[in-house]
Coordinates of C-alpha atoms in Angstrom, one line a residue:
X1 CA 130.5 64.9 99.2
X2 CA 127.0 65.6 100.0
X3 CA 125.6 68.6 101.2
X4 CA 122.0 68.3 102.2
X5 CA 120.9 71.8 102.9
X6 CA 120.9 74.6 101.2
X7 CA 123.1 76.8 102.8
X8 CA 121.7 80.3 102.1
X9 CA 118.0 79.4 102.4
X10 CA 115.8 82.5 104.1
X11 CA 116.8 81.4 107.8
X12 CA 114.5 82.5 110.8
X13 CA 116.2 85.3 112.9
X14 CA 114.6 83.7 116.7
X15 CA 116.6 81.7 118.6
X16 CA 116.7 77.5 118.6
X17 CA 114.1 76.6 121.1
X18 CA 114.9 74.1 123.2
X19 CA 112.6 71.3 122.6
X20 CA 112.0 68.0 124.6
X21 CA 114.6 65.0 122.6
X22 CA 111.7 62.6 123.7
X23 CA 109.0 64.5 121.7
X24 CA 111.2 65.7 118.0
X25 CA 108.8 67.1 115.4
X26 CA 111.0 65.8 112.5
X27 CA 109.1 68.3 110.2
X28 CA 110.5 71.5 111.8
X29 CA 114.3 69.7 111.1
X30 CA 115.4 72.3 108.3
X31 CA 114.1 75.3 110.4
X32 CA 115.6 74.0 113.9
X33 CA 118.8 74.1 111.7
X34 CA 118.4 77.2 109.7
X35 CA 117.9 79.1 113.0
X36 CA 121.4 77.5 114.4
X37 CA 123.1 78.6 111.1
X38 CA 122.0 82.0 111.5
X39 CA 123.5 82.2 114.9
X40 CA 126.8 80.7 113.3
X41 CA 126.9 83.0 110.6
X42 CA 126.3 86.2 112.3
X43 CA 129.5 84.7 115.2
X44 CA 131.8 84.5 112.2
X45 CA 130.8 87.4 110.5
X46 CA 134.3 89.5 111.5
X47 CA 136.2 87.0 109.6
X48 CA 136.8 86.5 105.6
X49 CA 134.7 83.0 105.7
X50 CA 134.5 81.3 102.1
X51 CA 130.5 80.6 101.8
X52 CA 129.5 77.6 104.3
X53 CA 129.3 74.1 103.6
X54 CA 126.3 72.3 105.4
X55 CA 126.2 68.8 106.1
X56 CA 122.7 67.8 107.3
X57 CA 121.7 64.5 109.7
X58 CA 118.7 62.4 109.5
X59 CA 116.2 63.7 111.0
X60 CA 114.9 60.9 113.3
X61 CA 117.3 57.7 114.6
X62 CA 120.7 59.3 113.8
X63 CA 122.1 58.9 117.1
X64 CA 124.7 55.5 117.6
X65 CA 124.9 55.7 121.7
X66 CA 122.4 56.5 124.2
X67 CA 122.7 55.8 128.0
X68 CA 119.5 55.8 130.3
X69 CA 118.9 55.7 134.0
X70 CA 116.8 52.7 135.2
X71 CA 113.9 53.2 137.4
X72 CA 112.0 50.3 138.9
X73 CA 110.3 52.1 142.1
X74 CA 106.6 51.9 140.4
X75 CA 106.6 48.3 139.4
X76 CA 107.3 47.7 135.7
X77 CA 111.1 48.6 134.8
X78 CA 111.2 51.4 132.8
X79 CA 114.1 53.4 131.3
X80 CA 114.6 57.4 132.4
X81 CA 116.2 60.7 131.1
X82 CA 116.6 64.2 132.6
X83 CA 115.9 67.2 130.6
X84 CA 115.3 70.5 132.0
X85 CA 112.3 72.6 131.9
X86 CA 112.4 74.6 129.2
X87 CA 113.1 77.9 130.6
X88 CA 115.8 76.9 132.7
X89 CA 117.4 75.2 129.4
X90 CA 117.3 78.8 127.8
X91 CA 118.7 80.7 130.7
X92 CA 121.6 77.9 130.6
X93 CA 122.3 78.4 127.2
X94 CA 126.0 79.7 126.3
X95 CA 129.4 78.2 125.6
X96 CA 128.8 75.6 128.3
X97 CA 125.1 75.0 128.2
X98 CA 125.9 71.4 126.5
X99 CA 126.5 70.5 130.2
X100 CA 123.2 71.6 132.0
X101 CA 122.6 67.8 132.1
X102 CA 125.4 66.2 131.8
X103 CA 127.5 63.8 134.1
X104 CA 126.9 64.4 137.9
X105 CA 125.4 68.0 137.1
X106 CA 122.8 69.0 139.7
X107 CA 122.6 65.1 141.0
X108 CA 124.1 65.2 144.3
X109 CA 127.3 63.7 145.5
X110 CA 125.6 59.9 144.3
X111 CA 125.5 60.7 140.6
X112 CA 129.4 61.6 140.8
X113 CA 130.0 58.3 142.9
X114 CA 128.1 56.7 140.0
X115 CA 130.0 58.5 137.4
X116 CA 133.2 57.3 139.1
X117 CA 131.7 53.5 139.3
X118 CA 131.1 53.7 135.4
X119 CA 134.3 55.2 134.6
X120 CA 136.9 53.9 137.9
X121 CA 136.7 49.9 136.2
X122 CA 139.0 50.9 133.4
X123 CA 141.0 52.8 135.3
X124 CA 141.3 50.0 138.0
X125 CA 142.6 47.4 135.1
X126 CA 144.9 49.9 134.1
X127 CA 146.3 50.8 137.1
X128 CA 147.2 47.0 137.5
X129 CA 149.2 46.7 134.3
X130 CA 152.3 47.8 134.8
X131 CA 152.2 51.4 133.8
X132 CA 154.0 54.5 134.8
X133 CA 151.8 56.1 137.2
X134 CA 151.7 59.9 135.2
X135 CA 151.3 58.2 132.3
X136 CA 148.4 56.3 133.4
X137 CA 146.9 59.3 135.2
X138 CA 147.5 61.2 132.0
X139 CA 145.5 58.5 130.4
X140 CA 142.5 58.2 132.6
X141 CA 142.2 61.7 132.7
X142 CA 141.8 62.5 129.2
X143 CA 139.8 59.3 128.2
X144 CA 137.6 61.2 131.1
X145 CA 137.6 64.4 129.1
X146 CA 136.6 62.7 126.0
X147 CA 133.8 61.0 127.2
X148 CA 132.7 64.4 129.2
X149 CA 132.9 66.3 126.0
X150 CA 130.5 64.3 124.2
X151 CA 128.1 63.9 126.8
X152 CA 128.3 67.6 127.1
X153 CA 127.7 67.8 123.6
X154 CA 124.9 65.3 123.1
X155 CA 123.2 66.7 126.5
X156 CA 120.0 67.5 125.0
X157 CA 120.1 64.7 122.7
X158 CA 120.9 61.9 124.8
X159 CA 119.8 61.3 128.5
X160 CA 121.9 62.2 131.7
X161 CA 122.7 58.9 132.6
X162 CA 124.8 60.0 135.8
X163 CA 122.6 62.7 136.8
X164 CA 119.8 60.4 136.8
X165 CA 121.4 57.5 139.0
X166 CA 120.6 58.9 142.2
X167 CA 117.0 59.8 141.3
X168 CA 116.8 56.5 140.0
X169 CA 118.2 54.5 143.0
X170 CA 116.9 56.7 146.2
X171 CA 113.8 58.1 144.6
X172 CA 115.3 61.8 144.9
X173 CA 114.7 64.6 142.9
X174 CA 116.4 68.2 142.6
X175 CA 118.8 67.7 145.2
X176 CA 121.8 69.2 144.8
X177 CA 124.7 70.7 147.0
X178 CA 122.3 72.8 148.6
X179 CA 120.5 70.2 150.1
X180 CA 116.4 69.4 150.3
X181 CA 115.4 72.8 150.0
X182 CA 114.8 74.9 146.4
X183 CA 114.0 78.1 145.5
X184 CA 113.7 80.8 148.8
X185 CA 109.7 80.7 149.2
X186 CA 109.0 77.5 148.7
X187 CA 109.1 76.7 144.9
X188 CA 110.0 73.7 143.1
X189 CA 113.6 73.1 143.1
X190 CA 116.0 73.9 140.4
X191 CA 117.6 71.0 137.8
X192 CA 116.6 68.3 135.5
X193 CA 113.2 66.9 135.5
X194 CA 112.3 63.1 134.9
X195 CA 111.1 61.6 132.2
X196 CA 110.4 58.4 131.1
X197 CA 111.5 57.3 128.1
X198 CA 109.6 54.2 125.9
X199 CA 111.0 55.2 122.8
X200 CA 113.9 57.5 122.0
X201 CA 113.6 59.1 118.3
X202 CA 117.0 60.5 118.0
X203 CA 118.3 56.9 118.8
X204 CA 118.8 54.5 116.1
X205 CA 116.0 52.1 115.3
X206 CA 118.4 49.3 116.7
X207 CA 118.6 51.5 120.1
X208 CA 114.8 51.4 120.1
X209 CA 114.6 47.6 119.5
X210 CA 117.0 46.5 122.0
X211 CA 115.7 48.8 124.5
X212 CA 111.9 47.2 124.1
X213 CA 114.1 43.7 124.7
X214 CA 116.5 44.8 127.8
X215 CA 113.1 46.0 129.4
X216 CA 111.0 43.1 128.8
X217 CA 114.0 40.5 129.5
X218 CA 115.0 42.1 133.1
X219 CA 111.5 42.5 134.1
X220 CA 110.9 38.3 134.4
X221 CA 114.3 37.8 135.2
X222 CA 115.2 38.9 138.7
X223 CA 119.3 38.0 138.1
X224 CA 119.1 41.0 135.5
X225 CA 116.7 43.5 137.5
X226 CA 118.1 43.4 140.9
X227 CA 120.1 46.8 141.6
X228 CA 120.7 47.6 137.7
X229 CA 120.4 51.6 138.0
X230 CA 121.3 52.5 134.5
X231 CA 121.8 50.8 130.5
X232 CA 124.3 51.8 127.9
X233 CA 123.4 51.2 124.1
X234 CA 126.2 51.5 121.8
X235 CA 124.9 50.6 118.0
X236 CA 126.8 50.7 114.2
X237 CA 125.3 51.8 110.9
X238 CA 127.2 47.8 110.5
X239 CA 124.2 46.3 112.1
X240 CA 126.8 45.9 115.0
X241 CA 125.8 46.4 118.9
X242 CA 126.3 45.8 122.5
X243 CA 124.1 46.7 125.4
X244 CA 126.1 47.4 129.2
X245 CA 124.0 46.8 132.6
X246 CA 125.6 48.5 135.2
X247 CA 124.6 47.6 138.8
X248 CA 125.0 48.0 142.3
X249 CA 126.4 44.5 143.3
X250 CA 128.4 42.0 142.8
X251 CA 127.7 39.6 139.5
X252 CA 127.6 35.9 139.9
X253 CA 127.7 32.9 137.9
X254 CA 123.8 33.1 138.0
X255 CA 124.3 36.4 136.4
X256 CA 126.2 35.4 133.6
X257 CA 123.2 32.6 133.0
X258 CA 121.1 35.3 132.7
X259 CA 122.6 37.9 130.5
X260 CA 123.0 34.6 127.8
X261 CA 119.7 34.3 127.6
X262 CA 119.4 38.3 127.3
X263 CA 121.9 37.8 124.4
X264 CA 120.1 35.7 122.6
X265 CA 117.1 37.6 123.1
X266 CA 118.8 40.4 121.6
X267 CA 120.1 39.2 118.7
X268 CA 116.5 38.1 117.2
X269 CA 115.7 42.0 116.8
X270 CA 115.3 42.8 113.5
X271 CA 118.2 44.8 113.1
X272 CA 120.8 42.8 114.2
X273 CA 119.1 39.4 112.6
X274 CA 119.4 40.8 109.3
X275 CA 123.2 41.7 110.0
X276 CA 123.3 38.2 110.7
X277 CA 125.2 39.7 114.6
X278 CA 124.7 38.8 118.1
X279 CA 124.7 41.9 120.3
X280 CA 127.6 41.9 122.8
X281 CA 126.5 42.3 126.5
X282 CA 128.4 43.8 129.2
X283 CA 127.6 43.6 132.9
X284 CA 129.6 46.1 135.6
X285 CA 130.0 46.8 138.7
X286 CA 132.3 48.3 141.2
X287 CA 136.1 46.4 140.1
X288 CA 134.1 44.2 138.3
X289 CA 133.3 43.3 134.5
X290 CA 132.2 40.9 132.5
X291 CA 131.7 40.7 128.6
X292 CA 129.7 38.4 127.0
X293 CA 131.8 38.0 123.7
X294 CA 133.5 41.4 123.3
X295 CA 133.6 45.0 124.8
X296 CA 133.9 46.7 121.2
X297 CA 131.7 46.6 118.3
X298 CA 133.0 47.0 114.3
X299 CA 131.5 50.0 112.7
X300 CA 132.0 50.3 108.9
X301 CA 132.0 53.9 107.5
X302 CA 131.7 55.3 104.0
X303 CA 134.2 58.1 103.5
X304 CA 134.1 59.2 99.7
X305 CA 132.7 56.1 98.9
X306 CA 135.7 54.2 100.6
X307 CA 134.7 52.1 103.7
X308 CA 136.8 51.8 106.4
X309 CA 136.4 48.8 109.5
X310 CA 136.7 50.9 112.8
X311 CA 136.8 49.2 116.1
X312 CA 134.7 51.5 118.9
X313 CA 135.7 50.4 122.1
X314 CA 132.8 50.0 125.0
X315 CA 133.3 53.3 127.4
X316 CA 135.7 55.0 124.8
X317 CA 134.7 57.9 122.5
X318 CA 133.5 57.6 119.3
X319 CA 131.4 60.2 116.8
X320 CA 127.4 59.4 118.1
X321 CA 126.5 60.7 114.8
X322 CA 127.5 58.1 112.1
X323 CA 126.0 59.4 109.3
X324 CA 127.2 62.9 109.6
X325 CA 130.6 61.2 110.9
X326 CA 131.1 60.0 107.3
X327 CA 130.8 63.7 106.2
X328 CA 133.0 65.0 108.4
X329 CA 135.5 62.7 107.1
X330 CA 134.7 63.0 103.6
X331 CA 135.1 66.8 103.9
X332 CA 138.4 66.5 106.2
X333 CA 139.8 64.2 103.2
X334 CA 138.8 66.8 100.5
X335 CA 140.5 69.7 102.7
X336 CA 143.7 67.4 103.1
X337 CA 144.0 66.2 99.7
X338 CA 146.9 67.3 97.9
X339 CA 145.6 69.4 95.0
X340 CA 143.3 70.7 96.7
X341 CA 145.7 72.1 99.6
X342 CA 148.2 73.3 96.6
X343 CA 144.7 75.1 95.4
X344 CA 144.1 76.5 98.8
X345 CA 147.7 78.1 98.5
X346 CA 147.7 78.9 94.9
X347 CA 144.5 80.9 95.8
X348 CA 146.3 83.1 98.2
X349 CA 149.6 83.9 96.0
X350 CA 147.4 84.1 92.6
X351 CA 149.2 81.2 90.9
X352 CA 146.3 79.6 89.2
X353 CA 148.1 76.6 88.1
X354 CA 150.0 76.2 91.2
X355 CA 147.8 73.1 92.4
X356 CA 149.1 70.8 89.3
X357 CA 152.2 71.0 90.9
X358 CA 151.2 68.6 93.7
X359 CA 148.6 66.8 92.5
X360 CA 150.4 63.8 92.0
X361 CA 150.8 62.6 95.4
X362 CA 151.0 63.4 99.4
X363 CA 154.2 65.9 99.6
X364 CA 154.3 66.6 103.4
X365 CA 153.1 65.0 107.0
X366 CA 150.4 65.8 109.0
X367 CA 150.4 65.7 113.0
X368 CA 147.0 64.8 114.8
X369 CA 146.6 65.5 118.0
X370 CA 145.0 63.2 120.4
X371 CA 143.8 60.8 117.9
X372 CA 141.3 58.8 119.6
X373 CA 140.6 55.3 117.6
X374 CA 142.2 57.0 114.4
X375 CA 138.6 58.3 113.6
X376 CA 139.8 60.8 111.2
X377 CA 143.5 59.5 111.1
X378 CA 143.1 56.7 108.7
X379 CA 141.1 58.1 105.9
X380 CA 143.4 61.3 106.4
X381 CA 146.8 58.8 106.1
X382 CA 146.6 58.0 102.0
X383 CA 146.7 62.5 101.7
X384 CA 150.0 62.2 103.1
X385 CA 154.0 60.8 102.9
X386 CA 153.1 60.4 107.4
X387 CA 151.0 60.7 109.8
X388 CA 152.4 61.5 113.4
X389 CA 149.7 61.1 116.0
X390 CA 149.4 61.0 119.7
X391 CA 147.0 59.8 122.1
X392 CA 146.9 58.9 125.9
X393 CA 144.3 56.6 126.3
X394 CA 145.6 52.9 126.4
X395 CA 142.2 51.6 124.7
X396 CA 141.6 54.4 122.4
X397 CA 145.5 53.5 121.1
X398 CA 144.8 50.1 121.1
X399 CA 141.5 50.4 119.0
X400 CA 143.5 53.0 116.9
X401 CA 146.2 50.5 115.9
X402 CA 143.5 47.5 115.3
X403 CA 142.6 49.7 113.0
X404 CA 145.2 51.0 111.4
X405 CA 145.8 47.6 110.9
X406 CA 142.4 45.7 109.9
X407 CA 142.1 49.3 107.2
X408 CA 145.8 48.7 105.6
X409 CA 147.3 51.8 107.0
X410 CA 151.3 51.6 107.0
X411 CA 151.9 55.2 107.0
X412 CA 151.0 56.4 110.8
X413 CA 153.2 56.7 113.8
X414 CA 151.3 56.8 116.9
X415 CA 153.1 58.6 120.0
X416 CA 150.9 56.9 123.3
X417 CA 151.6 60.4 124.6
X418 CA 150.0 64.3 125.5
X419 CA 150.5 66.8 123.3
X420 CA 152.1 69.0 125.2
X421 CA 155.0 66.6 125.6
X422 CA 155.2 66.0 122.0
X423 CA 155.2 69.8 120.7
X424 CA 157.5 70.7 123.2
X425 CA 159.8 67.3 122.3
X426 CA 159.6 68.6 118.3
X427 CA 160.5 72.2 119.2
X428 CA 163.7 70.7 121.1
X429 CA 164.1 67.7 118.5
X430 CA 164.5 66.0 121.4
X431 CA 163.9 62.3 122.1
X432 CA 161.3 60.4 124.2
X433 CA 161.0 56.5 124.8
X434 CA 157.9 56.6 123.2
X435 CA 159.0 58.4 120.1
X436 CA 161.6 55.6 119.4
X437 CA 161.1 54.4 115.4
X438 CA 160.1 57.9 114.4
X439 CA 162.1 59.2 111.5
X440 CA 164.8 62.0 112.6
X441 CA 162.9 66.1 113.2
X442 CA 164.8 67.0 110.5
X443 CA 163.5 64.1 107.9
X444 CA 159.9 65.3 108.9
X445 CA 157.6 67.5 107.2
X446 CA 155.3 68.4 109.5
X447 CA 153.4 71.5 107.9
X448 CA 149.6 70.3 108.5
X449 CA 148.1 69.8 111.8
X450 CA 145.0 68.3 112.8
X451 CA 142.8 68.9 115.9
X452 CA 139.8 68.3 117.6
X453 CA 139.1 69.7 120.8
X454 CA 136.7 69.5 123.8
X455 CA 134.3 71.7 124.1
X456 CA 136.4 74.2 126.2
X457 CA 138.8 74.9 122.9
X458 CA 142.1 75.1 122.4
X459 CA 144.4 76.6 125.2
X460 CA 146.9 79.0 125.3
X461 CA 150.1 76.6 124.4
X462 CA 148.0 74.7 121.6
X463 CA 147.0 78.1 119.9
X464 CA 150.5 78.7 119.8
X465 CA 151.7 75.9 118.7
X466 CA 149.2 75.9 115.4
X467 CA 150.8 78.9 114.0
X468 CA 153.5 77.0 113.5
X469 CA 152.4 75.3 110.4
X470 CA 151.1 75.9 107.0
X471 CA 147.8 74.2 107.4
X472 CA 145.2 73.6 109.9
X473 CA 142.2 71.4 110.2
X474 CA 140.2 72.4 113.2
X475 CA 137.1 70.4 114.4
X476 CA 134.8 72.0 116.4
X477 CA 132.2 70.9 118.9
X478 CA 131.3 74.4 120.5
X479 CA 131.5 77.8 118.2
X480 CA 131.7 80.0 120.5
X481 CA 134.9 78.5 122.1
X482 CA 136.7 77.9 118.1
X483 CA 135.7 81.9 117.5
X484 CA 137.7 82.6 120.1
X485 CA 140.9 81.0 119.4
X486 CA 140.0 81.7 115.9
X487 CA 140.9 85.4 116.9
X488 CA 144.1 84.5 117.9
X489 CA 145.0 82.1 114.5
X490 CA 143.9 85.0 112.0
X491 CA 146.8 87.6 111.4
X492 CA 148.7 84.6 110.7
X493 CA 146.4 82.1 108.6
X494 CA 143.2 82.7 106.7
X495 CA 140.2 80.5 106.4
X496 CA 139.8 78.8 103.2
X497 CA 136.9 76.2 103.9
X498 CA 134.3 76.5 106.5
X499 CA 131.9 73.8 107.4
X500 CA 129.1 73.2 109.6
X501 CA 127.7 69.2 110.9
X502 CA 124.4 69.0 112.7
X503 CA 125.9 66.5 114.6
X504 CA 123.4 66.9 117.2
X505 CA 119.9 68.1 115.6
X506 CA 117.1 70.0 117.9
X507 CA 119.8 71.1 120.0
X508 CA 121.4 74.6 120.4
X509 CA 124.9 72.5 119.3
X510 CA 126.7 72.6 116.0
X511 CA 129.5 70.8 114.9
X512 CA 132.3 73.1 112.5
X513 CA 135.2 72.3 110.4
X514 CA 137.7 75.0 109.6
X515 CA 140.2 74.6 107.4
X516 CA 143.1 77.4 107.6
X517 CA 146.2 78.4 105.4
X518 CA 149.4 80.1 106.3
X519 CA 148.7 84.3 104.9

């Protein structure tokens, strides 16, 4: 596992500044993050924490996804962001500053009619396939969730698509709720500023290359340029990619011509060439997609020198960080592993040989709460006799049992259900539908659980429901939010390993990994 920072350097007491994502100074990377872990440290510093384990990121092209607003109004396409001025980002900063800039913040009522014309398409083919109505509702609304938590996470690493669309379209800027008008005295309004964006150093080099290409292509070719407001990038560490055009109109046949040619444009970039892969394209519009090949690319991640296939599934979640993904897992799998949970224990009760005892093989379940694509499911499953884990999304189960399968995992049961109908089925042992081929409650060991919340934390019923077992792993997007319920977790369980993942560096955001035993 490595660890790429030294953890108890001399850290500088000031704040993280925020800093314009278009404009990194990659030099400053160990001090941006020093700064962060001294605000983490000094959070935690009520509770026993063992000393913490830092996982680092690259410091340039480390991000997998980015998402840009398209603006065309001067002449030459050109791709945009929003970022706001720096003293505004500081006054914003706090549990929910992630979403200063995030999806139809400060926009207007167009950027939420954008968000809902990116998002309503999956829904829409959903909606026409049968499904229960609350189940399908359950689904959209938590696939929503998921995609809002990362863009609130990412928000000063990746551009405000959304917020950006009606700038983009109309030409207008600032204009919120409260209409033309700013600050009282005539000052500039409030909310993100534009900026144009040539090159984007947090994205991945394969971002950066297909960008140059989307822009060049759609500026001769009119059937790609008219009424595209915004581009979605969506890269692997595979070499894998697929670039979506979303648009306000209807796509044609001439269309389709032209995003083939765009295709093959893409897939001479150096990147993908040497992968030997031909970017996927994607073009959407109100009830209306089309894919050019596939809407998923294959990622392959390293996870203690394991790799594992992992399907990521266009407008699903997925980790934006895949290098400091693979750490994540790599640590989750260390927690999780047998001997060194019996070691956790044996800690506690002062039975120094206690860990031999288990470390043969997986001795109980685990239960994962709303697995996504199985991100950390599948190179948690070999830890364990079964994993039980549920999900609502339709694709996010679908890509979690491609690859469950394409990764030879046999020993998962995935519930297409919430959590809150689950726990509150295994406190009844009752039985649901979708629980049919589960093993009997009393067959089951469940005594680890797994989560990984938005950035809002745990609620009240989910706290509660932790206590119940031996073991938690708890993944962390926001601190602040995970101290909290942390407060509630402690009389009953201790923390044995603590974590931190720049998941998102030159940002106020840190990612944490807790790992908990029963007192």
């Amino acid at each position: 596992m490595q660890n790429g920072h030294a953890a108890e350097k001399a850290c500088v007491e000031a704040p993280t500044p925020p800093t314009a994502i278009t404009a990194i100074d990659a030099v400053d990377y160990d001090g941006q993050l020093d700064r962060k872990l001294t605000k983490l440290k000094q959070l935690f510093q009520e509770f026993e924490t063992p000393e913490l384990e830092v996982f680092t990121s690259p410091p340039t092209h480390y991000r997998m996804r980015s998402e840009f607003a398209v603006e065309q109004r001067d002449g030459p396409l050109h791709f945009v962001m929003f970022e706001r001025p720096p003293a505004e980002a500081a006054e914003a900063a706090g549990p929910e500053a992630g979403q200063e800039v995030g999806l139809g913040q400060e926009a207007g009522p167009e950027a939420g009619a954008a968000l809902e014309q990116e998002a309503g398409l999956e829904q829409e083919q959903e909606a026409g396939e049968g499904e229960e109505e609350p189940e399908r509702v359950a689904g959209q609304q938590a696939e929503a969730q998921a995609d809002a938590s990362t863009s609130a996470a990412a928000a000063a690493g990746a551009p405000a698509a959304a917020a950006a669309v009606a700038a983009a379209a109309d030409g207008k800027q600032g204009k919120g709720k409260k209409g033309k008008k700013g600050k009282k005295g005539g000052g500039k309004p409030k909310g993100p500023q534009r900026v144009r964006v040539d090159t984007f150093p947090v994205a991945t080099k394969q971002v950066n290359e297909l960008m140059a290409v989307v822009r060049e292509e759609a500026d001769k070719t009119p059937e790609l340029r008219q009424r595209l407001f915004q581009v979605n990038f969506h890269t692997t560490l595979a070499g894998d990619a697929m670039v979506t055009l979303l648009y306000h109109r209807k796509l044609g046949p001439e269309w389709q011509e032209a995003a083939e040619r765009l295709r093959d444009a893409l897939a001479a970039t150096p990147t993908a060439a040497a992968a030997g892969v031909r970017p996927h394209v994607i073009g959407r519009s109100r009830k209306q997609k089309i894919c050019l090949d596939a809407d998923f690319v294959l990622e392959r991640l390293t996870v203690d020198g394991r790799p594992f296939v992992q399907k990521q599934v266009e407008g699903s979640f997925s980790q934006p960080n895949g290098r400091v993904c693979q750490h994540m897992l790599t640590w989750a799998q260390d927690v999780t592993r047998p001997a060194a949970a019996a070691a956790a224990v044996a800690e506690e009760a002062g039975k120094e040989g206690a860990a031999v005892a288990t470390a043969g093989g997986p001795e109980d379940d685990l239960l994962e709460l709303y697995c996504g694509n199985g991100n950390f499911t599948i190179p948690l499953a070999a830890n364990f006799r079964r994993v039980v884990a549920t999900e609502v999304s339709k694709s996010s189960v679908e890509a979690a049992r491609y690859n469950m399968e394409a990764n030879g995992v046999t020993n998962v049961f995935l519930a297409r259900m919430a959590s809150e109908e689950f726990a509150v089925t295994m406190r009844e042992r009752g039985t649901r539908r979708r629980l049919e081929g589960l093993e009997g409650w009393e067959a089951l060991r469940l005594r680890t659980i797994l989560v990984d919340p938005p950035r809002a934390g745990l609620d009240a019923f989910t706290v509660e429901l932790l206590k119940e077992f031996d073991r938690i792993v708890y993944i962390s997007c926001n601190p602040d939010t995970l101290h909290a319920n942390l407060k509630a977790i402690a009389p009953s369980h201790r923390i044995a390993r603590f974590a931190a993942f720049d998941q998102f560096p030159y940002t106020h955001h840190l990612e944490c990994g807790v790992y908990l035993v029963r007192r």
